PDB file of C-alpha atoms and ligand atoms in Angstrom:
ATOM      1  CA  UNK A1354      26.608  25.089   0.558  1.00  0.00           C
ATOM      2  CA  UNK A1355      26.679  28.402   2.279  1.00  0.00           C
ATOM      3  CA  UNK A1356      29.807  30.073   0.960  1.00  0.00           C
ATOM      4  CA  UNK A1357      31.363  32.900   2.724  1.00  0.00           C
ATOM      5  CA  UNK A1358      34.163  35.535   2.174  1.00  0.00           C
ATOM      6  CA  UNK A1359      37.567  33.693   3.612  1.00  0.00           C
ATOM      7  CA  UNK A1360      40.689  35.970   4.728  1.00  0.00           C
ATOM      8  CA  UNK A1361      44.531  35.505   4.688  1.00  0.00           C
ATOM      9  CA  UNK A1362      46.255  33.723   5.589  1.00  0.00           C
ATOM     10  CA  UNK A1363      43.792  30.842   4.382  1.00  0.00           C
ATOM     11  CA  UNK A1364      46.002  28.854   1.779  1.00  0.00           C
ATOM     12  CA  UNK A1365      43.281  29.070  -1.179  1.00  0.00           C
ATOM     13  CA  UNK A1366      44.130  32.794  -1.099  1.00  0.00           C
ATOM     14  CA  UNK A1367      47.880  31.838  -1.632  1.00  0.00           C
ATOM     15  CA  UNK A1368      47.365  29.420  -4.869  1.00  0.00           C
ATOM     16  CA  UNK A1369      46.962  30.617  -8.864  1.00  0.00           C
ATOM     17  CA  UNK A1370      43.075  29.547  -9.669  1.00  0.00           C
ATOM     18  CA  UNK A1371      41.892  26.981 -12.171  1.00  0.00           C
ATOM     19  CA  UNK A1372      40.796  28.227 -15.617  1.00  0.00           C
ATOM     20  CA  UNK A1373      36.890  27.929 -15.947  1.00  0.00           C
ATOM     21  CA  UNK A1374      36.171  25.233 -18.532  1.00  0.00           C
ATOM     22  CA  UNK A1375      32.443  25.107 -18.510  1.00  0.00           C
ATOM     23  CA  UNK A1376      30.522  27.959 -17.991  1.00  0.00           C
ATOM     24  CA  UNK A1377      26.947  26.185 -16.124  1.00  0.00           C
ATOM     25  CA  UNK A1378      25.341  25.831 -13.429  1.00  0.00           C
ATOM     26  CA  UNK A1379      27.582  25.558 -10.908  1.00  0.00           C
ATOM     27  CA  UNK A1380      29.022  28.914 -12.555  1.00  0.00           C
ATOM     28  CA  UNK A1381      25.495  30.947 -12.778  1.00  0.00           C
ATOM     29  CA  UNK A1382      25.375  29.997  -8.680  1.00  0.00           C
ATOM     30  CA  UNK A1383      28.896  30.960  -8.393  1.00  0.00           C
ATOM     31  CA  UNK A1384      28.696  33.996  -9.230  1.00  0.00           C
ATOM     32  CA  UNK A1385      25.544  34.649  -7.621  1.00  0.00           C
ATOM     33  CA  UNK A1386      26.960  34.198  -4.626  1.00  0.00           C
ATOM     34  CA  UNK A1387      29.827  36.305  -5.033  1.00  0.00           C
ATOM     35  CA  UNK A1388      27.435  39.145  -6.368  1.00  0.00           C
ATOM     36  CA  UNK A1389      25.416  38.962  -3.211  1.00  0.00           C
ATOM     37  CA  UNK A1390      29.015  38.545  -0.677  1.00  0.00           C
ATOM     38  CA  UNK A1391      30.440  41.535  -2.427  1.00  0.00           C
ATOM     39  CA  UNK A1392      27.448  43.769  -1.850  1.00  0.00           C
ATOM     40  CA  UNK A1393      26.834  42.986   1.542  1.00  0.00           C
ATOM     41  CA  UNK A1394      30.546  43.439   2.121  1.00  0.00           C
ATOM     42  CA  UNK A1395      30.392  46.698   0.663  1.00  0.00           C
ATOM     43  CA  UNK A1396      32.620  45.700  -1.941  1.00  0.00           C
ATOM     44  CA  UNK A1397      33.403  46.721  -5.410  1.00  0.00           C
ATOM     45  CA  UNK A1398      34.910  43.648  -6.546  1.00  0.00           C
ATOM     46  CA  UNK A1399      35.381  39.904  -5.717  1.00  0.00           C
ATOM     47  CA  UNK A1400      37.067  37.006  -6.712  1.00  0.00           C
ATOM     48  CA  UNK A1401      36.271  33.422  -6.643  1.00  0.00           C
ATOM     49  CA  UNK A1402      39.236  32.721  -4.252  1.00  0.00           C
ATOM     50  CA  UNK A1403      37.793  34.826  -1.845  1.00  0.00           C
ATOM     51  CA  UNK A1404      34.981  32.646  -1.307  1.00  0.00           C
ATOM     52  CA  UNK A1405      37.197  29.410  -1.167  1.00  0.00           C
ATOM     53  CA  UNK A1406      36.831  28.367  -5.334  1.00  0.00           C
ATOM     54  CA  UNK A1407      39.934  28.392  -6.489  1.00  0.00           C
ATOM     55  CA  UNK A1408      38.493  28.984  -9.996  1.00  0.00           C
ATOM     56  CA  UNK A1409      39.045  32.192 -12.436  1.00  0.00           C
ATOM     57  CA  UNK A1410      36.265  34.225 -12.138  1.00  0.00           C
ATOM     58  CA  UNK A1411      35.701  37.783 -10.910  1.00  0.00           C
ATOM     59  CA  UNK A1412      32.548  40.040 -10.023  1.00  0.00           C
ATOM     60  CA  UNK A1413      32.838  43.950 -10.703  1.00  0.00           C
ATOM     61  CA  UNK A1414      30.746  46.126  -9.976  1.00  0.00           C
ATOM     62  CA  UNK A1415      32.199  50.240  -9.511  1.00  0.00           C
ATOM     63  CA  UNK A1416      29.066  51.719  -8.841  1.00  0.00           C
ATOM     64  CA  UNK A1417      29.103  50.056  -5.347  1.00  0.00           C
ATOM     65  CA  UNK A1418      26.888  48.600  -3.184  1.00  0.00           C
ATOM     66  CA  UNK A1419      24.327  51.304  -2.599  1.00  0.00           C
ATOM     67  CA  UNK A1420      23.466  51.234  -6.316  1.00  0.00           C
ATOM     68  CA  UNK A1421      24.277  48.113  -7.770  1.00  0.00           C
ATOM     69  CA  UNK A1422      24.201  49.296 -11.062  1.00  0.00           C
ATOM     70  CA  UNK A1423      27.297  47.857 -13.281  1.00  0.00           C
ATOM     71  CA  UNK A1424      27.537  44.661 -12.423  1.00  0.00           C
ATOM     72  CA  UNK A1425      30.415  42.915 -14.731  1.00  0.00           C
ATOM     73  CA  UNK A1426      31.549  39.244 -14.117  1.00  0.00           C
ATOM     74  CA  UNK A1427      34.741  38.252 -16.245  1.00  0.00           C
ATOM     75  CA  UNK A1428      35.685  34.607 -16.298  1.00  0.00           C
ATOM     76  CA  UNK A1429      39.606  33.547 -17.266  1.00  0.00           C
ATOM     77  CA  UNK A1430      40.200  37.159 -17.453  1.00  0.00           C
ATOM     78  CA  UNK A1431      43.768  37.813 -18.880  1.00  0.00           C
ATOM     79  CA  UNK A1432      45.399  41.378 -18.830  1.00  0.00           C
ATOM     80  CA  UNK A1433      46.657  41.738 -23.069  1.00  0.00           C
ATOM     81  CA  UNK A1434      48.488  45.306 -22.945  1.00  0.00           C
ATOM     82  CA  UNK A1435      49.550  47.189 -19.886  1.00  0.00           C
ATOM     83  CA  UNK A1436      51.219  50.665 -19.332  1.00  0.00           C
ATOM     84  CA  UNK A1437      52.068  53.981 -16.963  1.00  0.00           C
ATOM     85  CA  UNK A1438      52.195  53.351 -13.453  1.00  0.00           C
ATOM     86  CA  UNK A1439      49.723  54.869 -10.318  1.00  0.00           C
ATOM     87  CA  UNK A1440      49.537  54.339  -6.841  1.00  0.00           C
ATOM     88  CA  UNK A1441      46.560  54.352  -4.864  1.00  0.00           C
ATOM     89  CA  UNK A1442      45.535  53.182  -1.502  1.00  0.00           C
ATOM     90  CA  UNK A1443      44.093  49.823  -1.310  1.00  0.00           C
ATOM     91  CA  UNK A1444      42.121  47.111   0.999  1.00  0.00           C
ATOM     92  CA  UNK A1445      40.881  43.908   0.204  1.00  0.00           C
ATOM     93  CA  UNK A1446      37.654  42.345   1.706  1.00  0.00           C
ATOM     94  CA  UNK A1447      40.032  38.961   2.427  1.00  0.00           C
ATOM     95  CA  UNK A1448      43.103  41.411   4.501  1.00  0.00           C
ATOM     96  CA  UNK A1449      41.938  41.935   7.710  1.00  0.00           C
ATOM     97  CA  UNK A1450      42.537  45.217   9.337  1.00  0.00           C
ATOM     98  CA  UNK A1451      45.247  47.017   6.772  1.00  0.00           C
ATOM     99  CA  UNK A1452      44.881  49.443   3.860  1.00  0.00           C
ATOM    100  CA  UNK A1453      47.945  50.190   1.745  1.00  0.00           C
ATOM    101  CA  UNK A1454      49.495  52.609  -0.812  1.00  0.00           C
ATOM    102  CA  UNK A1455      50.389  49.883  -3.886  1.00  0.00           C
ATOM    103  CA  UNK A1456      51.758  50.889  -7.659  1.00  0.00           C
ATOM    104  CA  UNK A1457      49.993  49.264 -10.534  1.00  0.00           C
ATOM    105  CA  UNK A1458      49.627  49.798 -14.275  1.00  0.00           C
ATOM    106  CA  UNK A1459      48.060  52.940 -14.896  1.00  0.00           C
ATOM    107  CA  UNK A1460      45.909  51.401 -18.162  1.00  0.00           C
ATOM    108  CA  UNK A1461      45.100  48.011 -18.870  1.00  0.00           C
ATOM    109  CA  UNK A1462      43.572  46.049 -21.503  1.00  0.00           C
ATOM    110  CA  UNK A1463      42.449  42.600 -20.837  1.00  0.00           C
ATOM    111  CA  UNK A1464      40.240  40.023 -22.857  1.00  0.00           C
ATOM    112  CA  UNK A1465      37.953  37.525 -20.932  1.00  0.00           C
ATOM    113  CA  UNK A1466      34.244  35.748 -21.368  1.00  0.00           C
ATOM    114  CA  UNK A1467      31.237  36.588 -20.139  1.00  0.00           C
ATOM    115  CA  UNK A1468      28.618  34.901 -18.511  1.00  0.00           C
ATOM    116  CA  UNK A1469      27.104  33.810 -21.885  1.00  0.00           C
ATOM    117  CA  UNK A1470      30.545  32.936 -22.483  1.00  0.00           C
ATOM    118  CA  UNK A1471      31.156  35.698 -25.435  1.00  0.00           C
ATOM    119  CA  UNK A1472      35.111  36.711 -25.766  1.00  0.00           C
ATOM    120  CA  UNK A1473      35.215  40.135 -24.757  1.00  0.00           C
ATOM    121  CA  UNK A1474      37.964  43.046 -24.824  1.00  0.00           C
ATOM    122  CA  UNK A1475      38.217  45.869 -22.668  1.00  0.00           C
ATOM    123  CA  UNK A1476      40.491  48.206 -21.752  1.00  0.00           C
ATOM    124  CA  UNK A1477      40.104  51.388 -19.106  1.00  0.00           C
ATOM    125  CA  UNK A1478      42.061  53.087 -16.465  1.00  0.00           C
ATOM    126  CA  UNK A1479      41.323  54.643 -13.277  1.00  0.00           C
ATOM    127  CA  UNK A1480      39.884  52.540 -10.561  1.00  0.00           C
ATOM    128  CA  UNK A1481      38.507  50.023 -12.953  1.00  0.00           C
ATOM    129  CA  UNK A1482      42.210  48.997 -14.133  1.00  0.00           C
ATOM    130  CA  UNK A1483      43.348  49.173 -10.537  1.00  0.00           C
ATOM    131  CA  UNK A1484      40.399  46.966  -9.357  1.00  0.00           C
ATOM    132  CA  UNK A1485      40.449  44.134 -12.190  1.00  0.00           C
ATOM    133  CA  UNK A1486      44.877  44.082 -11.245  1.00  0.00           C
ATOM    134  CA  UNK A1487      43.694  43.177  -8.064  1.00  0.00           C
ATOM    135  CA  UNK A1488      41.550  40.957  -8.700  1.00  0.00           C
ATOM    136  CA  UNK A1489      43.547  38.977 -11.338  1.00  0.00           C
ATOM    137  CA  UNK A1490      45.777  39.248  -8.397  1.00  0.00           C
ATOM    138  CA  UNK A1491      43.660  37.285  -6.312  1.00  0.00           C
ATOM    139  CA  UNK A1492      43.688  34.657  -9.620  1.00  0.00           C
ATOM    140  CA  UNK A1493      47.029  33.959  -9.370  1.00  0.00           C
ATOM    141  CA  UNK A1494      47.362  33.886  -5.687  1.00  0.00           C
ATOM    142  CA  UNK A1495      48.280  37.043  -4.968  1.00  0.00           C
ATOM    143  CA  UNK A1496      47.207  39.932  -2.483  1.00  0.00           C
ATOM    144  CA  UNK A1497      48.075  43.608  -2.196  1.00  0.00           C
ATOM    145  CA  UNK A1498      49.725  42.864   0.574  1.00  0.00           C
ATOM    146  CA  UNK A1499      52.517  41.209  -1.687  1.00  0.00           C
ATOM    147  CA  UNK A1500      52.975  44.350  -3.296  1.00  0.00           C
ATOM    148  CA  UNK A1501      54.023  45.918  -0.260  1.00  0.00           C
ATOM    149  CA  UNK A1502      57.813  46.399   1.311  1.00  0.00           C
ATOM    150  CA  UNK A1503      58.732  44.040   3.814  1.00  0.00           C
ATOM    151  CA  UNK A1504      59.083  46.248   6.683  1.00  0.00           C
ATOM    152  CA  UNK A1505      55.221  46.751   6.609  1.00  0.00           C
ATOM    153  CA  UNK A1506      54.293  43.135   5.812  1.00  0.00           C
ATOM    154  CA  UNK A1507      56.623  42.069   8.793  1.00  0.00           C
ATOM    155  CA  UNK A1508      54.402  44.711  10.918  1.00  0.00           C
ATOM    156  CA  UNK A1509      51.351  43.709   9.368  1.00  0.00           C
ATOM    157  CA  UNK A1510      51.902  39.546  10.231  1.00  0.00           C
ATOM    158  CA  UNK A1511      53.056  40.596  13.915  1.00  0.00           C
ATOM    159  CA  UNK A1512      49.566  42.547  14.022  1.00  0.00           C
ATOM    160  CA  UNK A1513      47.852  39.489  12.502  1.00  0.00           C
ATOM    161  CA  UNK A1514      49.132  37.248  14.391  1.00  0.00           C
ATOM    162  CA  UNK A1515      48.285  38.586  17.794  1.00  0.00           C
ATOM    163  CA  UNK A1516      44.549  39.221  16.197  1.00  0.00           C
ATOM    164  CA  UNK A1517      44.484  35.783  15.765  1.00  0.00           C
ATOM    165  CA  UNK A1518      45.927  34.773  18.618  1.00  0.00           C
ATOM    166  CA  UNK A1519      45.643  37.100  21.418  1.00  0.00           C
ATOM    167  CA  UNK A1520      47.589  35.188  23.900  1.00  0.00           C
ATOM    168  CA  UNK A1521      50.553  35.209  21.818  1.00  0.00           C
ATOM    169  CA  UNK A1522      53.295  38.649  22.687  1.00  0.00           C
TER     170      UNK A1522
HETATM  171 NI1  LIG B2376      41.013  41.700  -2.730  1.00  0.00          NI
END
């Protein structure tokens, strides 16, 4: 199966993903393919949503495409303590066409397995905590996009929707 990075308004996007109860091989590929979508999307982080599994799993990697250097993968990642607030612009490899300013927690702990399927705790801030909100986001079915008022969604799905279909007004 050749899996590919889907964008909204597909409905796997829309629905929380199932916890992962076996980490194997259908995992270790998985996430392989995410690793390799996100880089050659020129992202910094995925989730498995995004490539049309609605599982719980999540590929991280701040250093960026160009380096590849910190890869991360957290599987059933949870946020345990949040606090402060910050807002940043954001995009999202699965929103076509629209960047936004969104307000998040400013610090974040979370726990979450690893690939060898170790319980691990971590907690940061700066564009790591805004990255792994969004993508636990993307875990429970949301986007940035439903952070957003609803004057600029409305404007955003009128733009969308004559993207999609250009013979529509
Ligand atoms: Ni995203």
């Amino acid at each position: 199966m050749t899996r590919k990075v889907i964008s909204y308004p597909n409905p796997v996007l829309l629905r929380p993903a199932k916890p992962v109860e076996q980490i194997d091989e259908f995992i270790y590929v998985l996430v392989k393919d995410m690793t390799r979508l996100m880089y050659e999307n020129r992202g910094i982080g995925l989730a498995a949503p995004q490539v049309g599994e609605s599982l719980r799993v999540v590929t991280v990697d701040l250093s960026g495409p160009d380096n590849q250097e910190e890869l991360t993968v957290y599987i059933n990642p949870e946020i345990i303590h949040a606090e402060g607030e910050v807002t940043t612009e954001e995009g999202c490899l699965s929103v076509i066409g629209y960047q936004s300013r969104v307000t998040r927690f400013e610090k974040i702990k979370i726990s979450a397995k690893n690939l060898e399927g170790q319980e691990v705790v971590q907690e940061g801030e700066g564009l790591w905590a805004i990255c792994l909100q969004h993508e636990i986001d993307h875990l429970n079915g949301r986007l940035f996009i439903d952070h957003i008022s609803r004057l600029k969604r409305a404007l955003y799905e009128k733009k969308l929707s004559k993207w999609l279909d250009p013979k529509k007004e």
